[in-house]
Amino acid sequence: LDPYPQPFPHIHGCSFARVASALRVSSSEVSDHIAWMSKADTVKFNVSGRIFEVLREPTLSLHPDSLLNQLAQEADADATDPIFVEANPDLFPLMLDFHRHRKIHISLAVSKDAVLREAAVLNLPVGADDVVQDECPVSLLGSCLGKVADEIDKSMRSNRIALVADMYKACVVRKAASGNLQVVHS
């Protein structure tokens, strides 16, 4: 039985007592250090109810002047609650991407201006050249437009036939109701 109580008694089949004796430190020191590392290495942000966890080093520290890095530095390392950030939760992962890679890649569905605005709010030095937006492949666009045009043409032909039939039926019904319908037999 391990004489040193700790919250995580085994890691990869080794007890803290074995690890501690090999390192010539107490099990409680190992336990305290692991607990400190897990808190100190990452920080959690609450962005409009969505929780994001990110590494302090190297991710946030790459941009020391960013609001996220400053908030992480000011936060108590022992705090369990995420740091609230007033930001767009859909764009926040892109801001974390910039912290990691110094580039932001966005799809056609995302506004480049919105990304730049969000970065400015978070004090990130993101310029227009740092945001790479996907481009619509022209060859695919032509093929898609051709298919759409064909579908519209088919639909219009079908609808024209239905429209003529409906108009003819309405005309027959009106004439029959007024008594002016004459049936010609050949």
PDB file of C-alpha atoms in Angstrom:
ATOM      1  CA  LEU A   1       0.000   0.000   0.000  1.00  0.00           C
ATOM      2  CA  ASP A   2       1.377   3.408  -1.000  1.00  0.00           C
ATOM      3  CA  PRO A   3       2.051   5.445   2.186  1.00  0.00           C
ATOM      4  CA  TYR A   4       1.658   8.729   0.259  1.00  0.00           C
ATOM      5  CA  PRO A   5      -1.950   9.517  -0.689  1.00  0.00           C
ATOM      6  CA  GLN A   6      -2.306  11.221  -4.065  1.00  0.00           C
ATOM      7  CA  PRO A   7      -5.160  11.938  -6.474  1.00  0.00           C
ATOM      8  CA  PHE A   8      -3.720   9.854  -9.330  1.00  0.00           C
ATOM      9  CA  PRO A   9      -2.192   6.681  -7.837  1.00  0.00           C
ATOM     10  CA  HIS A  10      -0.868   5.149 -11.088  1.00  0.00           C
ATOM     11  CA  ILE A  11       0.509   6.495 -14.327  1.00  0.00           C
ATOM     12  CA  HIS A  12       1.334   3.943 -17.011  1.00  0.00           C
ATOM     13  CA  GLY A  13       1.481   1.171 -14.401  1.00  0.00           C
ATOM     14  CA  CYS A  14       3.938   2.982 -12.098  1.00  0.00           C
ATOM     15  CA  SER A  15       2.898   4.205  -8.682  1.00  0.00           C
ATOM     16  CA  PHE A  16       3.996   7.621  -7.485  1.00  0.00           C
ATOM     17  CA  ALA A  17       5.959   5.872  -4.741  1.00  0.00           C
ATOM     18  CA  ARG A  18       8.129   4.085  -7.355  1.00  0.00           C
ATOM     19  CA  VAL A  19       8.571   7.249  -9.431  1.00  0.00           C
ATOM     20  CA  ALA A  20       9.341   9.301  -6.315  1.00  0.00           C
ATOM     21  CA  SER A  21      11.868   6.817  -4.944  1.00  0.00           C
ATOM     22  CA  ALA A  22      13.619   6.636  -8.332  1.00  0.00           C
ATOM     23  CA  LEU A  23      13.850  10.437  -8.383  1.00  0.00           C
ATOM     24  CA  ARG A  24      14.632  10.608  -4.629  1.00  0.00           C
ATOM     25  CA  VAL A  25      11.663  12.907  -3.943  1.00  0.00           C
ATOM     26  CA  SER A  26       8.445  12.327  -2.030  1.00  0.00           C
ATOM     27  CA  SER A  27       5.297  11.069  -3.763  1.00  0.00           C
ATOM     28  CA  SER A  28       3.474  14.195  -2.678  1.00  0.00           C
ATOM     29  CA  GLU A  29       6.086  16.368  -4.438  1.00  0.00           C
ATOM     30  CA  VAL A  30       5.579  14.384  -7.664  1.00  0.00           C
ATOM     31  CA  SER A  31       1.798  14.633  -7.273  1.00  0.00           C
ATOM     32  CA  ASP A  32       1.955  18.386  -6.598  1.00  0.00           C
ATOM     33  CA  HIS A  33       4.238  18.947  -9.586  1.00  0.00           C
ATOM     34  CA  ILE A  34       1.971  16.982 -11.959  1.00  0.00           C
ATOM     35  CA  ALA A  35      -1.081  18.891 -10.678  1.00  0.00           C
ATOM     36  CA  TRP A  36       0.772  22.194 -11.122  1.00  0.00           C
ATOM     37  CA  MET A  37       1.879  21.251 -14.645  1.00  0.00           C
ATOM     38  CA  SER A  38      -1.646  20.359 -15.733  1.00  0.00           C
ATOM     39  CA  LYS A  39      -2.940  23.727 -14.517  1.00  0.00           C
ATOM     40  CA  ALA A  40       0.019  25.786 -15.634  1.00  0.00           C
ATOM     41  CA  ASP A  41       0.389  24.318 -19.113  1.00  0.00           C
ATOM     42  CA  THR A  42      -3.082  25.121 -20.391  1.00  0.00           C
ATOM     43  CA  VAL A  43      -5.672  27.810 -19.959  1.00  0.00           C
ATOM     44  CA  LYS A  44      -9.400  27.620 -20.628  1.00  0.00           C
ATOM     45  CA  PHE A  45     -11.423  30.396 -22.228  1.00  0.00           C
ATOM     46  CA  ASN A  46     -15.208  30.680 -22.079  1.00  0.00           C
ATOM     47  CA  VAL A  47     -16.315  32.352 -25.302  1.00  0.00           C
ATOM     48  CA  SER A  48     -20.085  32.895 -25.215  1.00  0.00           C
ATOM     49  CA  GLY A  49     -20.569  29.583 -23.434  1.00  0.00           C
ATOM     50  CA  ARG A  50     -18.135  27.541 -25.546  1.00  0.00           C
ATOM     51  CA  ILE A  51     -15.001  26.366 -23.756  1.00  0.00           C
ATOM     52  CA  PHE A  52     -11.635  26.424 -25.523  1.00  0.00           C
ATOM     53  CA  GLU A  53      -8.481  25.031 -23.916  1.00  0.00           C
ATOM     54  CA  VAL A  54      -5.107  26.101 -25.247  1.00  0.00           C
ATOM     55  CA  LEU A  55      -1.439  25.762 -24.317  1.00  0.00           C
ATOM     56  CA  ARG A  56       0.140  28.756 -22.622  1.00  0.00           C
ATOM     57  CA  GLU A  57       3.515  27.761 -24.088  1.00  0.00           C
ATOM     58  CA  PRO A  58       4.175  28.073 -26.967  1.00  0.00           C
ATOM     59  CA  THR A  59       0.729  28.975 -28.333  1.00  0.00           C
ATOM     60  CA  LEU A  60      -0.239  32.081 -26.356  1.00  0.00           C
ATOM     61  CA  SER A  61       3.304  33.215 -25.602  1.00  0.00           C
ATOM     62  CA  LEU A  62       4.048  33.655 -29.329  1.00  0.00           C
ATOM     63  CA  HIS A  63       2.005  36.864 -29.162  1.00  0.00           C
ATOM     64  CA  PRO A  64       2.819  38.477 -25.795  1.00  0.00           C
ATOM     65  CA  ASP A  65       0.726  41.595 -26.496  1.00  0.00           C
ATOM     66  CA  SER A  66      -2.436  39.705 -27.408  1.00  0.00           C
ATOM     67  CA  LEU A  67      -5.418  40.032 -25.103  1.00  0.00           C
ATOM     68  CA  LEU A  68      -5.587  36.251 -24.682  1.00  0.00           C
ATOM     69  CA  ASN A  69      -1.962  36.021 -23.531  1.00  0.00           C
ATOM     70  CA  GLN A  70      -2.433  38.932 -21.133  1.00  0.00           C
ATOM     71  CA  LEU A  71      -5.599  37.395 -19.672  1.00  0.00           C
ATOM     72  CA  ALA A  72      -3.821  34.048 -19.257  1.00  0.00           C
ATOM     73  CA  GLN A  73      -0.871  35.688 -17.486  1.00  0.00           C
ATOM     74  CA  GLU A  74      -3.148  37.610 -15.127  1.00  0.00           C
ATOM     75  CA  ALA A  75      -5.258  34.548 -14.315  1.00  0.00           C
ATOM     76  CA  ASP A  76      -4.618  32.661 -11.124  1.00  0.00           C
ATOM     77  CA  ALA A  77      -2.913  29.362 -12.033  1.00  0.00           C
ATOM     78  CA  ASP A  78      -5.062  27.630  -9.396  1.00  0.00           C
ATOM     79  CA  ALA A  79      -8.339  28.985 -10.823  1.00  0.00           C
ATOM     80  CA  THR A  80     -10.698  26.301 -12.058  1.00  0.00           C
ATOM     81  CA  ASP A  81     -13.167  28.536 -13.885  1.00  0.00           C
ATOM     82  CA  PRO A  82     -12.466  29.387 -17.528  1.00  0.00           C
ATOM     83  CA  ILE A  83     -11.582  32.976 -18.364  1.00  0.00           C
ATOM     84  CA  PHE A  84     -14.574  34.720 -19.961  1.00  0.00           C
ATOM     85  CA  VAL A  85     -13.797  36.374 -23.291  1.00  0.00           C
ATOM     86  CA  GLU A  86     -16.337  38.526 -25.099  1.00  0.00           C
ATOM     87  CA  ALA A  87     -15.757  37.327 -28.651  1.00  0.00           C
ATOM     88  CA  ASN A  88     -17.402  35.508 -31.527  1.00  0.00           C
ATOM     89  CA  PRO A  89     -17.255  31.773 -30.695  1.00  0.00           C
ATOM     90  CA  ASP A  90     -17.332  30.837 -34.387  1.00  0.00           C
ATOM     91  CA  LEU A  91     -14.278  32.977 -35.178  1.00  0.00           C
ATOM     92  CA  PHE A  92     -12.377  32.239 -31.948  1.00  0.00           C
ATOM     93  CA  PRO A  93     -10.767  29.025 -33.285  1.00  0.00           C
ATOM     94  CA  LEU A  94      -9.351  31.125 -36.130  1.00  0.00           C
ATOM     95  CA  MET A  95      -7.784  33.483 -33.574  1.00  0.00           C
ATOM     96  CA  LEU A  96      -6.195  30.477 -31.851  1.00  0.00           C
ATOM     97  CA  ASP A  97      -4.932  29.328 -35.268  1.00  0.00           C
ATOM     98  CA  PHE A  98      -3.169  32.670 -35.662  1.00  0.00           C
ATOM     99  CA  HIS A  99      -1.579  32.244 -32.234  1.00  0.00           C
ATOM    100  CA  ARG A 100      -0.303  28.829 -33.344  1.00  0.00           C
ATOM    101  CA  HIS A 101       0.634  29.383 -37.000  1.00  0.00           C
ATOM    102  CA  ARG A 102       0.697  33.144 -37.588  1.00  0.00           C
ATOM    103  CA  LYS A 103      -1.703  32.558 -40.494  1.00  0.00           C
ATOM    104  CA  ILE A 104      -5.468  32.141 -40.726  1.00  0.00           C
ATOM    105  CA  HIS A 105      -7.067  30.007 -43.446  1.00  0.00           C
ATOM    106  CA  ILE A 106     -10.785  30.619 -44.018  1.00  0.00           C
ATOM    107  CA  SER A 107     -13.439  29.214 -46.308  1.00  0.00           C
ATOM    108  CA  LEU A 108     -15.527  31.247 -48.723  1.00  0.00           C
ATOM    109  CA  ALA A 109     -18.332  31.276 -46.158  1.00  0.00           C
ATOM    110  CA  VAL A 110     -16.277  33.347 -43.665  1.00  0.00           C
ATOM    111  CA  SER A 111     -15.925  37.098 -44.003  1.00  0.00           C
ATOM    112  CA  LYS A 112     -12.315  38.238 -44.179  1.00  0.00           C
ATOM    113  CA  ASP A 113     -13.337  41.614 -42.733  1.00  0.00           C
ATOM    114  CA  ALA A 114     -15.006  39.908 -39.750  1.00  0.00           C
ATOM    115  CA  VAL A 115     -11.806  37.942 -39.074  1.00  0.00           C
ATOM    116  CA  LEU A 116      -9.689  41.108 -39.218  1.00  0.00           C
ATOM    117  CA  ARG A 117     -12.136  42.946 -36.918  1.00  0.00           C
ATOM    118  CA  GLU A 118     -12.131  40.076 -34.380  1.00  0.00           C
ATOM    119  CA  ALA A 119      -8.321  39.964 -34.435  1.00  0.00           C
ATOM    120  CA  ALA A 120      -8.145  43.703 -33.753  1.00  0.00           C
ATOM    121  CA  VAL A 121     -10.473  43.323 -30.746  1.00  0.00           C
ATOM    122  CA  LEU A 122      -8.177  40.608 -29.354  1.00  0.00           C
ATOM    123  CA  ASN A 123      -5.106  42.777 -30.052  1.00  0.00           C
ATOM    124  CA  LEU A 124      -3.620  40.337 -32.531  1.00  0.00           C
ATOM    125  CA  PRO A 125      -1.364  41.784 -35.257  1.00  0.00           C
ATOM    126  CA  VAL A 126      -3.312  40.196 -38.112  1.00  0.00           C
ATOM    127  CA  GLY A 127      -3.019  41.909 -41.472  1.00  0.00           C
ATOM    128  CA  ALA A 128      -4.966  41.233 -44.650  1.00  0.00           C
ATOM    129  CA  ASP A 129      -2.017  39.175 -45.973  1.00  0.00           C
ATOM    130  CA  ASP A 130      -2.195  36.919 -42.899  1.00  0.00           C
ATOM    131  CA  VAL A 131      -5.732  35.798 -43.789  1.00  0.00           C
ATOM    132  CA  VAL A 132      -5.826  33.305 -46.653  1.00  0.00           C
ATOM    133  CA  GLN A 133      -9.293  32.783 -48.079  1.00  0.00           C
ATOM    134  CA  ASP A 134     -10.196  29.753 -50.157  1.00  0.00           C
ATOM    135  CA  GLU A 135     -10.897  30.503 -53.791  1.00  0.00           C
ATOM    136  CA  CYS A 136     -13.682  29.039 -55.850  1.00  0.00           C
ATOM    137  CA  PRO A 137     -12.152  26.894 -58.606  1.00  0.00           C
ATOM    138  CA  VAL A 138     -13.283  28.459 -61.894  1.00  0.00           C
ATOM    139  CA  SER A 139     -13.396  25.116 -63.698  1.00  0.00           C
ATOM    140  CA  LEU A 140     -15.791  23.743 -61.093  1.00  0.00           C
ATOM    141  CA  LEU A 141     -17.829  26.924 -61.117  1.00  0.00           C
ATOM    142  CA  GLY A 142     -18.456  26.648 -64.874  1.00  0.00           C
ATOM    143  CA  SER A 143     -19.465  23.005 -64.577  1.00  0.00           C
ATOM    144  CA  CYS A 144     -21.776  23.741 -61.632  1.00  0.00           C
ATOM    145  CA  LEU A 145     -23.375  26.678 -63.404  1.00  0.00           C
ATOM    146  CA  GLY A 146     -23.961  24.521 -66.500  1.00  0.00           C
ATOM    147  CA  LYS A 147     -25.725  21.868 -64.395  1.00  0.00           C
ATOM    148  CA  VAL A 148     -27.810  24.496 -62.620  1.00  0.00           C
ATOM    149  CA  ALA A 149     -28.787  26.077 -65.944  1.00  0.00           C
ATOM    150  CA  ASP A 150     -29.834  22.650 -67.299  1.00  0.00           C
ATOM    151  CA  GLU A 151     -31.941  21.983 -64.207  1.00  0.00           C
ATOM    152  CA  ILE A 152     -33.600  25.407 -64.454  1.00  0.00           C
ATOM    153  CA  ASP A 153     -34.317  24.849 -68.166  1.00  0.00           C
ATOM    154  CA  LYS A 154     -35.906  21.425 -67.470  1.00  0.00           C
ATOM    155  CA  SER A 155     -37.938  22.858 -64.641  1.00  0.00           C
ATOM    156  CA  MET A 156     -39.149  25.763 -66.780  1.00  0.00           C
ATOM    157  CA  ARG A 157     -40.166  23.436 -69.661  1.00  0.00           C
ATOM    158  CA  SER A 158     -42.006  21.182 -67.249  1.00  0.00           C
ATOM    159  CA  ASN A 159     -43.633  24.163 -65.565  1.00  0.00           C
ATOM    160  CA  ARG A 160     -44.641  25.697 -68.944  1.00  0.00           C
ATOM    161  CA  ILE A 161     -46.411  22.488 -69.946  1.00  0.00           C
ATOM    162  CA  ALA A 162     -48.154  22.349 -66.560  1.00  0.00           C
ATOM    163  CA  LEU A 163     -49.048  26.041 -66.807  1.00  0.00           C
ATOM    164  CA  VAL A 164     -50.584  25.642 -70.285  1.00  0.00           C
ATOM    165  CA  ALA A 165     -52.532  22.584 -69.083  1.00  0.00           C
ATOM    166  CA  ASP A 166     -53.774  24.477 -66.002  1.00  0.00           C
ATOM    167  CA  MET A 167     -54.811  27.482 -68.121  1.00  0.00           C
ATOM    168  CA  TYR A 168     -56.643  25.219 -70.574  1.00  0.00           C
ATOM    169  CA  LYS A 169     -58.416  23.425 -67.713  1.00  0.00           C
ATOM    170  CA  ALA A 170     -59.415  26.763 -66.116  1.00  0.00           C
ATOM    171  CA  CYS A 171     -60.752  27.993 -69.446  1.00  0.00           C
ATOM    172  CA  VAL A 172     -62.805  24.798 -69.931  1.00  0.00           C
ATOM    173  CA  VAL A 173     -64.199  25.027 -66.395  1.00  0.00           C
ATOM    174  CA  ARG A 174     -65.191  28.703 -66.880  1.00  0.00           C
ATOM    175  CA  LYS A 175     -66.890  28.004 -70.199  1.00  0.00           C
ATOM    176  CA  ALA A 176     -68.697  24.983 -68.739  1.00  0.00           C
ATOM    177  CA  ALA A 177     -69.863  27.035 -65.771  1.00  0.00           C
ATOM    178  CA  SER A 178     -71.167  29.813 -68.017  1.00  0.00           C
ATOM    179  CA  GLY A 179     -72.860  27.367 -70.368  1.00  0.00           C
ATOM    180  CA  ASN A 180     -70.753  28.434 -73.331  1.00  0.00           C
ATOM    181  CA  LEU A 181     -68.924  25.148 -73.670  1.00  0.00           C
ATOM    182  CA  GLN A 182     -69.535  23.561 -77.030  1.00  0.00           C
ATOM    183  CA  VAL A 183     -68.389  20.025 -77.586  1.00  0.00           C
ATOM    184  CA  VAL A 184     -67.577  19.260 -81.192  1.00  0.00           C
ATOM    185  CA  HIS A 185     -67.762  15.662 -82.289  1.00  0.00           C
ATOM    186  CA  SER A 186     -66.025  14.645 -85.429  1.00  0.00           C
TER     187      SER A 186
END
